[in-house]
Amino acid sequence: MEDQARGTWGLMMSCQHANPTGLYKQTRAEGHVTGTRAEAREALHRHVLAFDPARPAMPVRRVIYEDGEGYLVIIQGRTQTYQYEFKLCRVVLDSQPNAAPPAAPPAYTPPPPAAPPTAG
């Protein structure tokens, strides 16, 4: 799809959950962006960098992969590894067009660099 295509884009996130009956996949819109596909893709990228899920509670390692048109975020916890998939979807139909969509995600602000260790 052309990067200059305009529209309203859903920033979609999917994750797998385990329950007593097995695994299921949940997908939801994390936000919406109106503009070009390139603008929406940049918003998705910022959202993925700032994404801070509740689980795992004590992350050990985080790896972000770019996968064609989306991202795969693997977060390793102490006892379990979580997988989150992000992709861009253009809104084609909304049965409640006057309903307020979720807001666009906040802009990513990288943390300040850590101070070098002091000799002691």
Coordinates of C-alpha atoms in Angstrom, one line a residue:
M1 CA 0.0 0.0 0.0
E2 CA 1.3 3.5 -0.9
D3 CA 2.8 5.5 2.0
Q4 CA 1.0 8.7 0.9
A5 CA -2.5 7.0 1.1
R6 CA -4.6 9.1 3.5
G7 CA -7.1 7.8 6.0
T8 CA -7.7 6.9 9.6
W9 CA -5.4 4.2 10.8
G10 CA -5.8 1.9 13.7
L11 CA -2.6 1.1 15.7
M12 CA -3.4 -2.5 16.5
M13 CA -1.9 -4.7 19.2
S14 CA -2.4 -8.5 19.5
C15 CA -1.2 -10.7 22.3
Q16 CA -1.7 -14.3 23.4
H17 CA -3.1 -15.1 26.8
A18 CA -3.3 -18.5 28.6
N19 CA -6.3 -19.5 30.6
P20 CA -7.5 -22.9 31.9
T21 CA -9.0 -23.8 28.5
G22 CA -5.9 -23.0 26.5
L23 CA -4.5 -20.1 24.6
Y24 CA -6.4 -17.3 23.0
K25 CA -5.4 -14.3 21.0
Q26 CA -6.7 -10.8 21.8
T27 CA -6.5 -7.9 19.4
R28 CA -7.4 -4.3 20.1
A29 CA -6.8 -0.7 18.8
E30 CA -4.2 1.0 20.9
G31 CA -5.0 4.3 19.2
H32 CA -6.0 5.9 15.9
V33 CA -4.1 8.3 13.6
T34 CA -5.6 10.3 10.8
G35 CA -3.1 11.1 8.0
T36 CA -0.9 9.4 5.6
R37 CA 0.2 5.8 6.0
A38 CA 3.8 7.0 6.5
E39 CA 2.6 9.3 9.4
A40 CA 0.6 6.4 10.9
R41 CA 3.6 4.1 10.6
E42 CA 5.8 6.6 12.4
A43 CA 3.1 6.9 15.2
L44 CA 3.1 3.0 15.4
H45 CA 6.9 3.0 15.7
R46 CA 6.8 5.6 18.6
H47 CA 4.1 3.6 20.3
V48 CA 6.1 0.3 20.1
L49 CA 9.1 2.0 21.6
A50 CA 7.1 3.5 24.5
F51 CA 5.0 0.3 25.0
D52 CA 5.2 -0.7 28.7
P53 CA 2.8 -3.6 29.4
A54 CA 1.7 -4.7 32.9
R55 CA 3.1 -8.2 32.2
P56 CA 5.7 -9.3 32.8
A57 CA 5.8 -7.5 36.1
M58 CA 9.6 -7.9 36.3
P59 CA 11.0 -7.9 32.7
V60 CA 14.5 -9.3 32.2
R61 CA 14.9 -8.7 28.5
R62 CA 13.0 -6.9 25.8
V63 CA 13.6 -7.3 22.0
I64 CA 11.7 -5.4 19.3
Y65 CA 11.6 -6.9 15.8
E66 CA 10.4 -5.1 12.7
D67 CA 8.3 -7.6 10.7
G68 CA 7.4 -6.2 7.3
E69 CA 4.6 -3.8 8.0
G70 CA 4.6 -4.2 11.8
Y71 CA 6.6 -5.1 14.9
L72 CA 7.0 -8.1 17.2
V73 CA 7.9 -7.3 20.8
I74 CA 9.2 -10.2 22.9
I75 CA 9.5 -9.5 26.6
Q76 CA 11.2 -12.1 28.8
G77 CA 10.1 -12.1 32.4
R78 CA 11.6 -14.1 35.2
T79 CA 9.1 -17.0 34.8
Q80 CA 7.4 -16.4 31.5
T81 CA 7.9 -14.8 28.1
Y82 CA 5.3 -12.5 26.5
Q83 CA 4.8 -11.8 22.8
Y84 CA 3.1 -8.7 21.5
E85 CA 2.4 -8.0 17.8
F86 CA 1.7 -4.5 16.4
K87 CA 0.4 -3.6 13.0
L88 CA -1.3 -0.8 11.1
C89 CA -4.8 -1.2 9.8
R90 CA -6.8 1.3 7.8
V91 CA -10.3 1.9 9.0
V92 CA -12.7 0.9 6.2
L93 CA -16.0 1.0 8.1
D94 CA -17.0 2.1 11.6
S95 CA -20.6 1.4 12.6
Q96 CA -20.4 4.3 15.2
P97 CA -18.5 6.9 13.2
N98 CA -19.3 9.7 15.7
A99 CA -17.9 7.7 18.7
A100 CA -14.6 9.0 19.8
P101 CA -11.8 6.7 18.8
P102 CA -9.0 6.0 21.3
A103 CA -6.5 8.9 21.2
A104 CA -3.2 8.6 19.4
P105 CA -0.4 7.3 21.6
P106 CA 1.9 9.8 23.2
A107 CA 5.1 10.8 21.5
Y108 CA 8.1 8.7 22.5
T109 CA 10.7 10.5 24.6
P110 CA 13.9 8.5 25.1
P111 CA 15.3 8.4 28.6
P112 CA 18.4 10.5 29.3
P113 CA 21.7 8.7 29.0
A114 CA 22.9 7.0 32.1
A115 CA 25.9 8.7 33.9
P116 CA 29.1 6.7 33.6
P117 CA 30.1 4.9 36.8
T118 CA 32.4 6.8 39.1
A119 CA 35.7 5.3 40.3
G120 CA 35.6 4.6 43.9

